[in-house]
Amino acid sequence: EPEVTQTPSHQVTQMGQEVILRCVPISNHLYFYWYRQILGQKVEFLVSFYNNEISEKSEIFDDQFSVERPDGSNFTLKIRSTKLEDSAMYFCASSGDSGASTDTQYFGPGTRLTVL
Amino acid sequence: TQLLEQSPQFLSIQEGENLTVYCNSSSVFSSLQWYRQEPGEGPVLLVTVVTGGEVKKLKRLTFQFGDARKDSSLHITAAQPGDTGLYLCAGARWGNKLVFGAGTILRVKS
């Protein structure tokens, strides 16, 4: 069964450093998302991406964050200058091609980001 | 702000008992998805409900979407230790963004 994959599974970085989290969405999906989950808190939406552009972003997704689909398979989240409060699990998700909000989103296993 | 209130936050029951988890909102959702999440892993989809009043069954799990599409429930019959985990509801409204509930931690004791 197709699944969303993410790398790395765990990333440790120093405050102020740039990190890139990588995702390979399900191959026939057209909508891609990033969510994050701070330890002990709810899963929070960061950004959605369609047709090579951001379709929606949350207030969390400030100028330090960017997303890119550099090729036909990868979807990346870049944090330019990490802060301690960026430490969280980051989940990538993808959904199908109908564009309706009823499309089910499938999640990857997550990347645990630890900022020291 | 769209909120999904999930209850109870924590549930500890004996094997064989039944339980219901609730997900409520003042907002209307186009669809609602239930996930199960293991520690350190991503949410795994259980079901998506779309139509008001819809009922879906997945073995011993029964999912219902409220008539007004503002609430949903997950009912587990004859719970087993393997059902232990974190259950999340998530609703979709404008666009495709999902709003998550805080989750219900279920512990089934043998």
mmCIF file of C-alpha atoms in Angstrom:
data_model
loop_
_atom_site.group_PDB
_atom_site.id
_atom_site.type_symbol
_atom_site.label_atom_id
_atom_site.label_comp_id
_atom_site.label_asym_id
_atom_site.label_seq_id
_atom_site.Cartn_x
_atom_site.Cartn_y
_atom_site.Cartn_z
ATOM 1 C CA GLU A 1 0.000 0.000 0.000
ATOM 2 C CA PRO A 2 1.392 3.443 -0.926
ATOM 3 C CA GLU A 3 2.614 5.503 1.985
ATOM 4 C CA VAL A 4 4.144 8.866 2.798
ATOM 5 C CA THR A 5 7.797 8.651 3.806
ATOM 6 C CA GLN A 6 9.889 11.201 5.685
ATOM 7 C CA THR A 7 13.597 11.683 6.314
ATOM 8 C CA PRO A 8 15.369 11.985 8.612
ATOM 9 C CA SER A 9 13.456 10.341 11.430
ATOM 10 C CA HIS A 10 15.342 12.466 13.958
ATOM 11 C CA GLN A 11 17.246 15.723 13.409
ATOM 12 C CA VAL A 12 19.272 17.455 16.088
ATOM 13 C CA THR A 13 20.490 20.976 15.368
ATOM 14 C CA GLN A 14 21.897 24.025 17.065
ATOM 15 C CA MET A 15 19.756 27.136 17.506
ATOM 16 C CA GLY A 16 20.163 29.453 14.528
ATOM 17 C CA GLN A 17 21.029 26.680 12.089
ATOM 18 C CA GLU A 18 19.025 25.877 8.979
ATOM 19 C CA VAL A 19 17.292 22.523 8.651
ATOM 20 C CA ILE A 20 15.544 20.845 5.739
ATOM 21 C CA LEU A 21 12.980 18.158 6.405
ATOM 22 C CA ARG A 22 12.171 15.885 3.510
ATOM 23 C CA CYS A 23 9.035 14.058 2.492
ATOM 24 C CA VAL A 24 8.016 11.805 -0.367
ATOM 25 C CA PRO A 25 4.215 12.031 -0.708
ATOM 26 C CA ILE A 26 2.043 9.278 -2.172
ATOM 27 C CA SER A 27 2.845 9.284 -5.867
ATOM 28 C CA ASN A 28 -0.536 10.170 -7.426
ATOM 29 C CA HIS A 29 -1.423 12.808 -4.832
ATOM 30 C CA LEU A 30 -1.435 16.474 -5.721
ATOM 31 C CA TYR A 31 -1.951 18.183 -2.355
ATOM 32 C CA PHE A 32 0.822 18.262 0.207
ATOM 33 C CA TYR A 33 0.899 19.463 3.785
ATOM 34 C CA TRP A 34 3.136 20.017 6.758
ATOM 35 C CA TYR A 35 1.882 19.768 10.330
ATOM 36 C CA ARG A 36 3.754 19.884 13.587
ATOM 37 C CA GLN A 37 3.154 18.471 17.055
ATOM 38 C CA ILE A 38 4.941 19.904 20.038
ATOM 39 C CA LEU A 39 5.366 17.288 22.757
ATOM 40 C CA GLY A 40 2.112 16.835 24.653
ATOM 41 C CA GLN A 41 0.151 19.200 22.410
ATOM 42 C CA LYS A 42 -2.262 18.980 19.477
ATOM 43 C CA VAL A 43 -1.232 18.367 15.895
ATOM 44 C CA GLU A 44 -1.155 21.840 14.270
ATOM 45 C CA PHE A 45 -1.453 22.758 10.592
ATOM 46 C CA LEU A 46 1.494 24.655 9.112
ATOM 47 C CA VAL A 47 1.014 24.856 5.363
ATOM 48 C CA SER A 48 -0.679 23.312 2.358
ATOM 49 C CA PHE A 49 0.801 23.205 -1.143
ATOM 50 C CA TYR A 50 -0.752 22.617 -4.544
ATOM 51 C CA ASN A 51 0.358 23.191 -8.103
ATOM 52 C CA ASN A 52 3.759 24.421 -6.979
ATOM 53 C CA GLU A 53 2.490 27.103 -4.698
ATOM 54 C CA ILE A 54 1.284 27.563 -1.135
ATOM 55 C CA SER A 55 -2.513 27.351 -0.968
ATOM 56 C CA GLU A 56 -2.885 28.066 2.739
ATOM 57 C CA LYS A 57 -0.598 28.722 5.686
ATOM 58 C CA SER A 58 -1.064 29.208 9.405
ATOM 59 C CA GLU A 59 0.206 32.043 11.586
ATOM 60 C CA ILE A 60 2.960 29.671 12.748
ATOM 61 C CA PHE A 61 4.358 29.538 9.203
ATOM 62 C CA ASP A 62 6.304 32.797 9.290
ATOM 63 C CA ASP A 63 9.203 34.011 7.148
ATOM 64 C CA GLN A 64 11.559 31.488 8.743
ATOM 65 C CA PHE A 65 9.673 28.662 7.053
ATOM 66 C CA SER A 66 9.535 27.746 3.390
ATOM 67 C CA VAL A 67 8.362 24.779 1.364
ATOM 68 C CA GLU A 68 9.462 23.480 -1.987
ATOM 69 C CA ARG A 69 8.778 20.667 -4.401
ATOM 70 C CA PRO A 70 12.216 20.467 -5.998
ATOM 71 C CA ASP A 71 11.371 17.532 -8.261
ATOM 72 C CA GLY A 72 8.520 15.194 -9.085
ATOM 73 C CA SER A 73 8.682 13.228 -5.874
ATOM 74 C CA ASN A 74 10.081 15.232 -2.969
ATOM 75 C CA PHE A 75 8.401 17.880 -0.817
ATOM 76 C CA THR A 76 10.582 19.776 1.645
ATOM 77 C CA LEU A 77 10.152 22.052 4.642
ATOM 78 C CA LYS A 78 13.007 24.438 5.381
ATOM 79 C CA ILE A 79 13.446 26.306 8.628
ATOM 80 C CA ARG A 80 16.001 29.045 8.017
ATOM 81 C CA SER A 81 17.141 29.874 11.529
ATOM 82 C CA THR A 82 15.875 27.404 14.075
ATOM 83 C CA LYS A 83 14.681 28.466 17.507
ATOM 84 C CA LEU A 84 14.310 26.364 20.640
ATOM 85 C CA GLU A 85 10.530 26.513 20.264
ATOM 86 C CA ASP A 86 10.763 24.847 16.841
ATOM 87 C CA SER A 87 11.501 21.559 18.595
ATOM 88 C CA ALA A 88 8.609 19.267 17.662
ATOM 89 C CA MET A 89 7.514 16.344 15.539
ATOM 90 C CA TYR A 90 6.949 17.481 11.969
ATOM 91 C CA PHE A 91 4.514 15.480 9.890
ATOM 92 C CA CYS A 92 4.113 15.548 6.147
ATOM 93 C CA ALA A 93 0.770 14.545 4.642
ATOM 94 C CA SER A 94 -0.670 14.204 1.184
ATOM 95 C CA SER A 95 -4.111 13.880 -0.335
ATOM 96 C CA GLY A 96 -5.657 13.039 -3.701
ATOM 97 C CA ASP A 97 -6.498 14.944 -6.809
ATOM 98 C CA SER A 98 -10.115 15.971 -6.458
ATOM 99 C CA GLY A 99 -9.322 19.136 -4.542
ATOM 100 C CA ALA A 100 -12.306 18.668 -2.245
ATOM 101 C CA SER A 101 -11.942 19.070 1.475
ATOM 102 C CA THR A 102 -13.326 15.564 1.766
ATOM 103 C CA ASP A 103 -10.072 14.114 0.482
ATOM 104 C CA THR A 104 -8.471 11.995 3.116
ATOM 105 C CA GLN A 105 -5.005 13.066 4.225
ATOM 106 C CA TYR A 106 -2.390 10.400 4.757
ATOM 107 C CA PHE A 107 0.431 11.139 7.151
ATOM 108 C CA GLY A 108 4.079 10.194 7.186
ATOM 109 C CA PRO A 109 5.879 8.813 10.237
ATOM 110 C CA GLY A 110 7.286 12.216 11.161
ATOM 111 C CA THR A 111 10.651 13.842 11.782
ATOM 112 C CA ARG A 112 11.543 14.625 15.359
ATOM 113 C CA LEU A 113 13.374 17.958 15.355
ATOM 114 C CA THR A 114 15.383 18.824 18.436
ATOM 115 C CA VAL A 115 16.877 22.328 18.637
ATOM 116 C CA LEU A 116 19.618 22.750 21.235
ATOM 117 C CA THR B 1 -10.825 29.839 15.506
ATOM 118 C CA GLN B 2 -12.122 26.394 14.744
ATOM 119 C CA LEU B 3 -11.963 24.078 17.699
ATOM 120 C CA LEU B 4 -12.565 20.392 18.029
ATOM 121 C CA GLU B 5 -13.196 19.347 21.600
ATOM 122 C CA GLN B 6 -12.419 15.711 22.179
ATOM 123 C CA SER B 7 -13.548 13.777 25.247
ATOM 124 C CA PRO B 8 -12.634 12.065 27.383
ATOM 125 C CA GLN B 9 -8.958 12.971 27.467
ATOM 126 C CA PHE B 10 -8.065 9.673 29.110
ATOM 127 C CA LEU B 11 -9.935 6.401 29.397
ATOM 128 C CA SER B 12 -8.856 3.286 31.248
ATOM 129 C CA ILE B 13 -11.110 0.257 30.946
ATOM 130 C CA GLN B 14 -11.081 -3.511 31.317
ATOM 131 C CA GLU B 15 -10.837 -5.854 28.364
ATOM 132 C CA GLY B 16 -14.299 -6.626 27.007
ATOM 133 C CA GLU B 17 -15.894 -3.330 27.962
ATOM 134 C CA ASN B 18 -17.419 -0.902 25.476
ATOM 135 C CA LEU B 19 -16.443 2.745 25.172
ATOM 136 C CA THR B 20 -17.287 5.874 23.232
ATOM 137 C CA VAL B 21 -15.046 8.804 22.347
ATOM 138 C CA TYR B 22 -16.636 12.110 21.379
ATOM 139 C CA CYS B 23 -15.512 14.918 19.132
ATOM 140 C CA ASN B 24 -17.545 18.145 19.235
ATOM 141 C CA SER B 25 -17.378 21.543 17.609
ATOM 142 C CA SER B 26 -19.494 24.632 17.061
ATOM 143 C CA SER B 27 -18.255 24.644 13.462
ATOM 144 C CA VAL B 28 -19.527 22.637 10.523
ATOM 145 C CA PHE B 29 -16.974 20.374 8.883
ATOM 146 C CA SER B 30 -17.010 19.074 5.317
ATOM 147 C CA SER B 31 -15.481 15.844 6.532
ATOM 148 C CA LEU B 32 -14.069 14.368 9.665
ATOM 149 C CA GLN B 33 -11.247 11.900 9.937
ATOM 150 C CA TRP B 34 -10.305 9.602 12.793
ATOM 151 C CA TYR B 35 -6.693 8.597 13.300
ATOM 152 C CA ARG B 36 -4.796 6.446 15.714
ATOM 153 C CA GLN B 37 -1.314 7.539 16.758
ATOM 154 C CA GLU B 38 1.359 5.477 18.487
ATOM 155 C CA PRO B 39 4.080 7.262 20.512
ATOM 156 C CA GLY B 40 6.720 8.789 18.253
ATOM 157 C CA GLU B 41 4.838 7.911 15.066
ATOM 158 C CA GLY B 42 2.534 9.631 12.624
ATOM 159 C CA PRO B 43 -1.280 9.512 12.719
ATOM 160 C CA VAL B 44 -2.645 6.434 10.944
ATOM 161 C CA LEU B 45 -6.021 6.831 9.276
ATOM 162 C CA LEU B 46 -8.923 4.799 10.615
ATOM 163 C CA VAL B 47 -11.851 6.318 8.717
ATOM 164 C CA THR B 48 -13.202 9.402 6.955
ATOM 165 C CA VAL B 49 -16.856 10.413 7.375
ATOM 166 C CA VAL B 50 -18.371 12.877 4.952
ATOM 167 C CA THR B 51 -22.164 12.848 5.033
ATOM 168 C CA GLY B 52 -24.235 14.102 7.969
ATOM 169 C CA GLY B 53 -25.624 11.115 9.880
ATOM 170 C CA GLU B 54 -23.161 8.738 8.247
ATOM 171 C CA VAL B 55 -22.192 5.593 10.159
ATOM 172 C CA LYS B 56 -19.121 3.559 9.260
ATOM 173 C CA LYS B 57 -17.968 0.324 10.814
ATOM 174 C CA LEU B 58 -14.453 -1.056 10.975
ATOM 175 C CA LYS B 59 -14.617 -4.424 12.742
ATOM 176 C CA ARG B 60 -15.374 -3.536 16.391
ATOM 177 C CA LEU B 61 -15.120 0.215 15.761
ATOM 178 C CA THR B 62 -18.198 2.242 14.808
ATOM 179 C CA PHE B 63 -17.840 5.837 13.649
ATOM 180 C CA GLN B 64 -20.713 8.300 13.380
ATOM 181 C CA PHE B 65 -20.874 11.785 11.908
ATOM 182 C CA GLY B 66 -23.521 14.058 13.412
ATOM 183 C CA ASP B 67 -26.484 15.135 11.304
ATOM 184 C CA ALA B 68 -25.279 18.749 11.380
ATOM 185 C CA ARG B 69 -21.666 17.687 10.675
ATOM 186 C CA LYS B 70 -20.452 19.397 13.845
ATOM 187 C CA ASP B 71 -19.718 16.318 15.907
ATOM 188 C CA SER B 72 -18.602 12.725 15.641
ATOM 189 C CA SER B 73 -18.198 9.706 17.832
ATOM 190 C CA LEU B 74 -16.078 6.573 17.899
ATOM 191 C CA HIS B 75 -17.550 3.554 19.644
ATOM 192 C CA ILE B 76 -15.455 0.476 20.389
ATOM 193 C CA THR B 77 -17.220 -2.749 21.266
ATOM 194 C CA ALA B 78 -15.542 -5.362 23.462
ATOM 195 C CA ALA B 79 -12.266 -3.480 23.748
ATOM 196 C CA GLN B 80 -9.037 -5.461 23.609
ATOM 197 C CA PRO B 81 -5.543 -4.598 24.886
ATOM 198 C CA GLY B 82 -4.497 -4.091 21.258
ATOM 199 C CA ASP B 83 -6.878 -1.133 21.079
ATOM 200 C CA THR B 84 -4.661 0.759 23.538
ATOM 201 C CA GLY B 85 -3.408 3.977 21.979
ATOM 202 C CA LEU B 86 -4.108 7.621 21.199
ATOM 203 C CA TYR B 87 -7.186 8.332 19.096
ATOM 204 C CA LEU B 88 -7.432 11.638 17.242
ATOM 205 C CA CYS B 89 -10.286 13.280 15.404
ATOM 206 C CA ALA B 90 -9.566 15.888 12.732
ATOM 207 C CA GLY B 91 -12.034 18.025 10.782
ATOM 208 C CA ALA B 92 -11.685 19.668 7.386
ATOM 209 C CA ARG B 93 -13.356 22.987 6.515
ATOM 210 C CA TRP B 94 -12.140 25.638 4.143
ATOM 211 C CA GLY B 95 -9.433 24.466 1.886
ATOM 212 C CA ASN B 96 -7.870 21.217 2.946
ATOM 213 C CA LYS B 97 -6.457 22.213 6.321
ATOM 214 C CA LEU B 98 -7.225 19.731 9.092
ATOM 215 C CA VAL B 99 -8.094 20.907 12.604
ATOM 216 C CA PHE B 100 -7.177 18.285 15.192
ATOM 217 C CA GLY B 101 -8.685 17.459 18.532
ATOM 218 C CA ALA B 102 -6.399 17.000 21.532
ATOM 219 C CA GLY B 103 -6.820 13.240 21.451
ATOM 220 C CA THR B 104 -8.109 10.498 23.721
ATOM 221 C CA ILE B 105 -5.598 8.190 25.369
ATOM 222 C CA LEU B 106 -7.195 4.756 25.672
ATOM 223 C CA ARG B 107 -5.791 2.054 27.924
ATOM 224 C CA VAL B 108 -7.375 -1.377 27.848
ATOM 225 C CA LYS B 109 -6.314 -3.618 30.708
ATOM 226 C CA SER B 110 -6.324 -7.388 30.392
#
